[in-house]
Amino acid sequence: MSRSAHPAGPRHADVLPEGHYSAPPADLNALDPKVWAETVGRGEDGVVTVGGIDVKRIAEEYGTPAYVLDETDFRARARAWRTAFGQDADVFYAGKAFLSRAVVRWLHEEGLNLDVCSGGELATALSAGMPADRIAFHGNNKSTQEIRRAVEAGVGRIVLDSFKEIVRVAHIAQELGKRQRVQIRITVGVEAHTHEFIATAHEDQKFGIPLAGGQAAEAVRRALQLDGLELIGIHSHIGSQIFDMSGFEVAAHRVVGLLRDIRDEHGIELPEIDLGGGLGIAYTSDDDPREPHEIAKALTEIVTRECEGARLRTPRISVEPGRAIVGPTAFTLYEVGTIKPLDNLRTYVSVDGGMSDNIRTALYDAEYSVALVSRTSDAEPMLARVVGKHCESGDIVVKDAFLPGDLAPGDLIAVPATGAYCRSMASNYNHVLRPPVVAVSDGEARVIVRRETEEDLLRLDVG
Ligand code: LLP
């Protein structure tokens, strides 16, 4: 279809259907730095560049779809978190957001620790040289083999998630002649203001041991009795994509309350508390995330104040940001295929990926923005829905967004802020191949996770 051949889709505010969007932005060619990685900009020819490389070149060399990750931005964000928390606190990057060996090396070099939650993540971390004592091992249903492997490797901490696990880790450690450093994850009973599926500190759910009814205190009692364990602290993670610090305030208050009770009952002051991750990022221009130094200041003040109130020494704080570090550093680059304008509704723009590379829109009703990146355009804005190539109508990447009305097959568009939980939750649905992750920095691009091939798919199919 030629650029002018398709009928105009709905374009003006008076014919717009209901949706999440506000008015079309004043300039569709502008790239809001809130949602785009640090080194992203437009060259003089109008083509978007990242790390000094233009996206057309990336598409030619590596194909589409592709996750394009700005290494400079990743390192800067990792460093900003590290610096903000200083020497008296630890930053554990949450590997579930996105993990690869290159990422592990960057984290190591930038002085961060790593939180893993499965044998696979642990194997990736160890194989890329992350020192085991800088790894925290999480999970609500760790297998015996995973625990054994973590203890053998000498991970810095295992975060205990159930009564069964307290005993299991203690036994394995003893068998191996070790004393394992552990924290106990508790649920403090906070309703985080986020999507139900990613809120984790209310009591009715699978993570942690409830503070309510004295269960957390009982877990501490048991852990303290077991020779294989060295209890170093209490852990709380209240949820994800959170902007409001009040949830952390309540969580810190309750965790410190438990530390006070432990001191009163056992005469010991646990040296650490971990407040988890969950800090929100900007997916669209409407989101206003806080900077790491503001978050560090707020959390440190809250914990210090609470400890003064309880007459406790302030414990060492650790945090586990995943999304806030990697999320904004990548965009997904797609090629536009079929374009279907529906009268008085919207224009469906199909791309060469979809829910297999970004399940977040379908799963959490997540909002994203999108831009034409292979050229600029002065055409009127059209209300678009960016959809994938999968066999279901829920296969939506960007639900409501404005794109130039002259968008055409072969154009490249990009969805920013896809660094977290997109590649890590990618699937092979419809036997679509998972895209590569291309890291760019200082004028150089390199594949850090290669594109999946049909051979990869067929290798697993041994029937
Ligand atoms: N620590 C713990 C114990 C966690 O469970 C998580 C995330 C984090 C840290 C990191 O949270 P972050 O800073 O990245 O928000 N798939 C969902 C997010 C699930 C988060 C699970 N746990 C999404 O795409 O939004």
JSON list of N, CA, C and O and ligand atoms in Angstrom, two decimals, residues 94 96-97 115 138 185 198 235 237 239-241 276-279 283 320-324 360 364 420-421 425, ligand 1:
[
{"chain": "A", "resi": 94, "resn": "ALA", "atom": "N", "xyz": [17.34, -6.22, 40.57]},
{"chain": "A", "resi": 94, "resn": "ALA", "atom": "CA", "xyz": [16.43, -7.38, 40.48]},
{"chain": "A", "resi": 94, "resn": "ALA", "atom": "C", "xyz": [16.52, -7.98, 39.07]},
{"chain": "A", "resi": 94, "resn": "ALA", "atom": "O", "xyz": [15.97, -7.43, 38.12]},
{"chain": "A", "resi": 96, "resn": "LYS", "atom": "N", "xyz": [15.13, -10.29, 37.57]},
{"chain": "A", "resi": 96, "resn": "LYS", "atom": "CA", "xyz": [13.91, -10.71, 36.85]},
{"chain": "A", "resi": 96, "resn": "LYS", "atom": "C", "xyz": [13.49, -9.66, 35.82]},
{"chain": "A", "resi": 96, "resn": "LYS", "atom": "O", "xyz": [12.81, -9.98, 34.86]},
{"chain": "A", "resi": 97, "resn": "ALA", "atom": "N", "xyz": [13.86, -8.41, 36.03]},
{"chain": "A", "resi": 97, "resn": "ALA", "atom": "CA", "xyz": [13.45, -7.36, 35.09]},
{"chain": "A", "resi": 97, "resn": "ALA", "atom": "C", "xyz": [14.10, -7.58, 33.72]},
{"chain": "A", "resi": 97, "resn": "ALA", "atom": "O", "xyz": [13.44, -7.45, 32.68]},
{"chain": "A", "resi": 115, "resn": "ASP", "atom": "N", "xyz": [19.96, -9.55, 42.69]},
{"chain": "A", "resi": 115, "resn": "ASP", "atom": "CA", "xyz": [18.91, -10.40, 43.27]},
{"chain": "A", "resi": 115, "resn": "ASP", "atom": "C", "xyz": [18.44, -11.37, 42.19]},
{"chain": "A", "resi": 115, "resn": "ASP", "atom": "O", "xyz": [18.11, -10.96, 41.08]},
{"chain": "A", "resi": 138, "resn": "HIS", "atom": "N", "xyz": [16.08, -15.32, 46.00]},
{"chain": "A", "resi": 138, "resn": "HIS", "atom": "CA", "xyz": [14.68, -15.15, 46.37]},
{"chain": "A", "resi": 138, "resn": "HIS", "atom": "C", "xyz": [13.83, -16.28, 45.83]},
{"chain": "A", "resi": 138, "resn": "HIS", "atom": "O", "xyz": [14.26, -17.04, 44.98]},
{"chain": "A", "resi": 185, "resn": "ARG", "atom": "N", "xyz": [11.41, -12.97, 54.64]},
{"chain": "A", "resi": 185, "resn": "ARG", "atom": "CA", "xyz": [10.51, -12.05, 53.93]},
{"chain": "A", "resi": 185, "resn": "ARG", "atom": "C", "xyz": [9.16, -12.05, 54.63]},
{"chain": "A", "resi": 185, "resn": "ARG", "atom": "O", "xyz": [8.54, -13.12, 54.80]},
{"chain": "A", "resi": 198, "resn": "ILE", "atom": "N", "xyz": [0.70, -7.16, 40.59]},
{"chain": "A", "resi": 198, "resn": "ILE", "atom": "CA", "xyz": [2.07, -6.85, 40.99]},
{"chain": "A", "resi": 198, "resn": "ILE", "atom": "C", "xyz": [2.14, -6.17, 42.36]},
{"chain": "A", "resi": 198, "resn": "ILE", "atom": "O", "xyz": [3.11, -5.55, 42.72]},
{"chain": "A", "resi": 235, "resn": "HIS", "atom": "N", "xyz": [13.00, -8.78, 55.41]},
{"chain": "A", "resi": 235, "resn": "HIS", "atom": "CA", "xyz": [12.79, -8.32, 54.04]},
{"chain": "A", "resi": 235, "resn": "HIS", "atom": "C", "xyz": [11.32, -8.01, 53.79]},
{"chain": "A", "resi": 235, "resn": "HIS", "atom": "O", "xyz": [10.43, -8.74, 54.22]},
{"chain": "A", "resi": 237, "resn": "HIS", "atom": "N", "xyz": [8.88, -6.56, 50.37]},
{"chain": "A", "resi": 237, "resn": "HIS", "atom": "CA", "xyz": [8.74, -6.00, 49.02]},
{"chain": "A", "resi": 237, "resn": "HIS", "atom": "C", "xyz": [7.25, -5.76, 48.80]},
{"chain": "A", "resi": 237, "resn": "HIS", "atom": "O", "xyz": [6.47, -6.71, 48.82]},
{"chain": "A", "resi": 239, "resn": "GLY", "atom": "N", "xyz": [5.50, -4.32, 46.20]},
{"chain": "A", "resi": 239, "resn": "GLY", "atom": "CA", "xyz": [4.87, -4.37, 44.88]},
{"chain": "A", "resi": 239, "resn": "GLY", "atom": "C", "xyz": [5.70, -3.64, 43.85]},
{"chain": "A", "resi": 239, "resn": "GLY", "atom": "O", "xyz": [6.85, -3.28, 44.13]},
{"chain": "A", "resi": 240, "resn": "SER", "atom": "N", "xyz": [5.11, -3.42, 42.67]},
{"chain": "A", "resi": 240, "resn": "SER", "atom": "CA", "xyz": [5.88, -2.86, 41.56]},
{"chain": "A", "resi": 240, "resn": "SER", "atom": "C", "xyz": [5.17, -1.68, 40.92]},
{"chain": "A", "resi": 240, "resn": "SER", "atom": "O", "xyz": [3.95, -1.56, 41.00]},
{"chain": "A", "resi": 241, "resn": "GLN", "atom": "N", "xyz": [5.97, -0.86, 40.21]},
{"chain": "A", "resi": 241, "resn": "GLN", "atom": "CA", "xyz": [5.46, 0.33, 39.50]},
{"chain": "A", "resi": 241, "resn": "GLN", "atom": "C", "xyz": [4.71, 1.23, 40.48]},
{"chain": "A", "resi": 241, "resn": "GLN", "atom": "O", "xyz": [3.57, 1.63, 40.27]},
{"chain": "A", "resi": 276, "resn": "GLY", "atom": "N", "xyz": [13.02, -4.03, 49.44]},
{"chain": "A", "resi": 276, "resn": "GLY", "atom": "CA", "xyz": [12.58, -4.54, 48.14]},
{"chain": "A", "resi": 276, "resn": "GLY", "atom": "C", "xyz": [12.75, -3.52, 47.02]},
{"chain": "A", "resi": 276, "resn": "GLY", "atom": "O", "xyz": [13.46, -2.53, 47.14]},
{"chain": "A", "resi": 277, "resn": "GLY", "atom": "N", "xyz": [12.04, -3.80, 45.92]},
{"chain": "A", "resi": 277, "resn": "GLY", "atom": "CA", "xyz": [12.11, -2.89, 44.77]},
{"chain": "A", "resi": 277, "resn": "GLY", "atom": "C", "xyz": [10.76, -2.26, 44.57]},
{"chain": "A", "resi": 277, "resn": "GLY", "atom": "O", "xyz": [10.03, -2.02, 45.52]},
{"chain": "A", "resi": 278, "resn": "GLY", "atom": "N", "xyz": [10.42, -1.99, 43.31]},
{"chain": "A", "resi": 278, "resn": "GLY", "atom": "CA", "xyz": [9.06, -1.55, 43.02]},
{"chain": "A", "resi": 278, "resn": "GLY", "atom": "C", "xyz": [8.91, -0.11, 42.59]},
{"chain": "A", "resi": 278, "resn": "GLY", "atom": "O", "xyz": [7.79, 0.35, 42.37]},
{"chain": "A", "resi": 279, "resn": "LEU", "atom": "N", "xyz": [10.01, 0.63, 42.49]},
{"chain": "A", "resi": 279, "resn": "LEU", "atom": "CA", "xyz": [9.87, 2.04, 42.14]},
{"chain": "A", "resi": 279, "resn": "LEU", "atom": "C", "xyz": [9.47, 2.21, 40.69]},
{"chain": "A", "resi": 279, "resn": "LEU", "atom": "O", "xyz": [10.03, 1.59, 39.80]},
{"chain": "A", "resi": 283, "resn": "TYR", "atom": "N", "xyz": [6.22, 5.36, 31.69]},
{"chain": "A", "resi": 283, "resn": "TYR", "atom": "CA", "xyz": [5.90, 4.65, 30.45]},
{"chain": "A", "resi": 283, "resn": "TYR", "atom": "C", "xyz": [5.34, 5.63, 29.42]},
{"chain": "A", "resi": 283, "resn": "TYR", "atom": "O", "xyz": [5.46, 5.43, 28.23]},
{"chain": "A", "resi": 320, "resn": "GLU", "atom": "N", "xyz": [16.04, -3.25, 46.09]},
{"chain": "A", "resi": 320, "resn": "GLU", "atom": "CA", "xyz": [16.14, -4.17, 44.95]},
{"chain": "A", "resi": 320, "resn": "GLU", "atom": "C", "xyz": [15.44, -3.61, 43.71]},
{"chain": "A", "resi": 320, "resn": "GLU", "atom": "O", "xyz": [14.47, -4.19, 43.22]},
{"chain": "A", "resi": 321, "resn": "PRO", "atom": "N", "xyz": [15.92, -2.51, 43.18]},
{"chain": "A", "resi": 321, "resn": "PRO", "atom": "CA", "xyz": [15.26, -1.97, 41.98]},
{"chain": "A", "resi": 321, "resn": "PRO", "atom": "C", "xyz": [15.58, -2.80, 40.75]},
{"chain": "A", "resi": 321, "resn": "PRO", "atom": "O", "xyz": [16.72, -3.19, 40.53]},
{"chain": "A", "resi": 322, "resn": "GLY", "atom": "N", "xyz": [14.57, -3.10, 39.97]},
{"chain": "A", "resi": 322, "resn": "GLY", "atom": "CA", "xyz": [14.79, -3.77, 38.69]},
{"chain": "A", "resi": 322, "resn": "GLY", "atom": "C", "xyz": [14.37, -2.83, 37.58]},
{"chain": "A", "resi": 322, "resn": "GLY", "atom": "O", "xyz": [15.18, -2.25, 36.86]},
{"chain": "A", "resi": 323, "resn": "ARG", "atom": "N", "xyz": [13.04, -2.62, 37.51]},
{"chain": "A", "resi": 323, "resn": "ARG", "atom": "CA", "xyz": [12.46, -1.76, 36.48]},
{"chain": "A", "resi": 323, "resn": "ARG", "atom": "C", "xyz": [13.11, -0.37, 36.44]},
{"chain": "A", "resi": 323, "resn": "ARG", "atom": "O", "xyz": [13.38, 0.16, 35.36]},
{"chain": "A", "resi": 324, "resn": "ALA", "atom": "N", "xyz": [13.34, 0.21, 37.63]},
{"chain": "A", "resi": 324, "resn": "ALA", "atom": "CA", "xyz": [13.82, 1.59, 37.66]},
{"chain": "A", "resi": 324, "resn": "ALA", "atom": "C", "xyz": [15.21, 1.71, 37.06]},
{"chain": "A", "resi": 324, "resn": "ALA", "atom": "O", "xyz": [15.63, 2.80, 36.66]},
{"chain": "A", "resi": 360, "resn": "ARG", "atom": "N", "xyz": [3.01, -7.14, 28.57]},
{"chain": "A", "resi": 360, "resn": "ARG", "atom": "CA", "xyz": [2.57, -6.29, 29.67]},
{"chain": "A", "resi": 360, "resn": "ARG", "atom": "C", "xyz": [1.25, -5.56, 29.38]},
{"chain": "A", "resi": 360, "resn": "ARG", "atom": "O", "xyz": [0.46, -5.33, 30.28]},
{"chain": "A", "resi": 364, "resn": "TYR", "atom": "N", "xyz": [-1.38, -6.51, 32.11]},
{"chain": "A", "resi": 364, "resn": "TYR", "atom": "CA", "xyz": [-1.61, -5.51, 33.16]},
{"chain": "A", "resi": 364, "resn": "TYR", "atom": "C", "xyz": [-2.33, -4.27, 32.66]},
{"chain": "A", "resi": 364, "resn": "TYR", "atom": "O", "xyz": [-2.41, -3.28, 33.37]},
{"chain": "A", "resi": 420, "resn": "ALA", "atom": "N", "xyz": [12.36, -3.37, 30.91]},
{"chain": "A", "resi": 420, "resn": "ALA", "atom": "CA", "xyz": [12.04, -4.25, 32.04]},
{"chain": "A", "resi": 420, "resn": "ALA", "atom": "C", "xyz": [10.84, -5.12, 31.72]},
{"chain": "A", "resi": 420, "resn": "ALA", "atom": "O", "xyz": [9.82, -4.63, 31.21]},
{"chain": "A", "resi": 421, "resn": "TYR", "atom": "N", "xyz": [10.95, -6.39, 32.04]},
{"chain": "A", "resi": 421, "resn": "TYR", "atom": "CA", "xyz": [9.84, -7.34, 31.96]},
{"chain": "A", "resi": 421, "resn": "TYR", "atom": "C", "xyz": [9.25, -7.51, 30.56]},
{"chain": "A", "resi": 421, "resn": "TYR", "atom": "O", "xyz": [8.08, -7.87, 30.43]},
{"chain": "A", "resi": 425, "resn": "MET", "atom": "N", "xyz": [9.87, -11.62, 29.97]},
{"chain": "A", "resi": 425, "resn": "MET", "atom": "CA", "xyz": [8.58, -12.33, 29.94]},
{"chain": "A", "resi": 425, "resn": "MET", "atom": "C", "xyz": [8.19, -12.70, 28.51]},
{"chain": "A", "resi": 425, "resn": "MET", "atom": "O", "xyz": [7.04, -13.05, 28.26]},
{"chain": "B", "resi": 1, "resn": "LLP", "atom": "N1", "xyz": [12.39, -7.57, 44.79]},
{"chain": "B", "resi": 1, "resn": "LLP", "atom": "C1", "xyz": [11.47, -8.52, 44.82]},
{"chain": "B", "resi": 1, "resn": "LLP", "atom": "C2", "xyz": [11.42, -9.44, 45.95]},
{"chain": "B", "resi": 1, "resn": "LLP", "atom": "C3", "xyz": [10.56, -8.64, 43.76]},
{"chain": "B", "resi": 1, "resn": "LLP", "atom": "O1", "xyz": [9.62, -9.59, 43.79]},
{"chain": "B", "resi": 1, "resn": "LLP", "atom": "C4", "xyz": [10.62, -7.75, 42.67]},
{"chain": "B", "resi": 1, "resn": "LLP", "atom": "C5", "xyz": [9.69, -7.84, 41.55]},
{"chain": "B", "resi": 1, "resn": "LLP", "atom": "C6", "xyz": [11.63, -6.76, 42.68]},
{"chain": "B", "resi": 1, "resn": "LLP", "atom": "C7", "xyz": [12.49, -6.69, 43.77]},
{"chain": "B", "resi": 1, "resn": "LLP", "atom": "C8", "xyz": [11.82, -5.78, 41.56]},
{"chain": "B", "resi": 1, "resn": "LLP", "atom": "O2", "xyz": [10.73, -4.98, 41.36]},
{"chain": "B", "resi": 1, "resn": "LLP", "atom": "P1", "xyz": [10.83, -3.73, 40.35]},
{"chain": "B", "resi": 1, "resn": "LLP", "atom": "O3", "xyz": [11.78, -2.73, 40.96]},
{"chain": "B", "resi": 1, "resn": "LLP", "atom": "O4", "xyz": [11.38, -4.23, 39.07]},
{"chain": "B", "resi": 1, "resn": "LLP", "atom": "O5", "xyz": [9.45, -3.24, 40.23]},
{"chain": "B", "resi": 1, "resn": "LLP", "atom": "N2", "xyz": [6.20, -8.59, 35.63]},
{"chain": "B", "resi": 1, "resn": "LLP", "atom": "C9", "xyz": [5.71, -7.41, 36.31]},
{"chain": "B", "resi": 1, "resn": "LLP", "atom": "C10", "xyz": [6.56, -7.07, 37.50]},
{"chain": "B", "resi": 1, "resn": "LLP", "atom": "C11", "xyz": [6.66, -8.21, 38.49]},
{"chain": "B", "resi": 1, "resn": "LLP", "atom": "C12", "xyz": [7.60, -7.85, 39.59]},
{"chain": "B", "resi": 1, "resn": "LLP", "atom": "C13", "xyz": [7.93, -9.03, 40.41]},
{"chain": "B", "resi": 1, "resn": "LLP", "atom": "N3", "xyz": [8.83, -8.76, 41.47]},
{"chain": "B", "resi": 1, "resn": "LLP", "atom": "C14", "xyz": [5.64, -6.23, 35.33]},
{"chain": "B", "resi": 1, "resn": "LLP", "atom": "O6", "xyz": [5.94, -6.42, 34.16]},
{"chain": "B", "resi": 1, "resn": "LLP", "atom": "O7", "xyz": [5.27, -5.13, 35.73]}
]
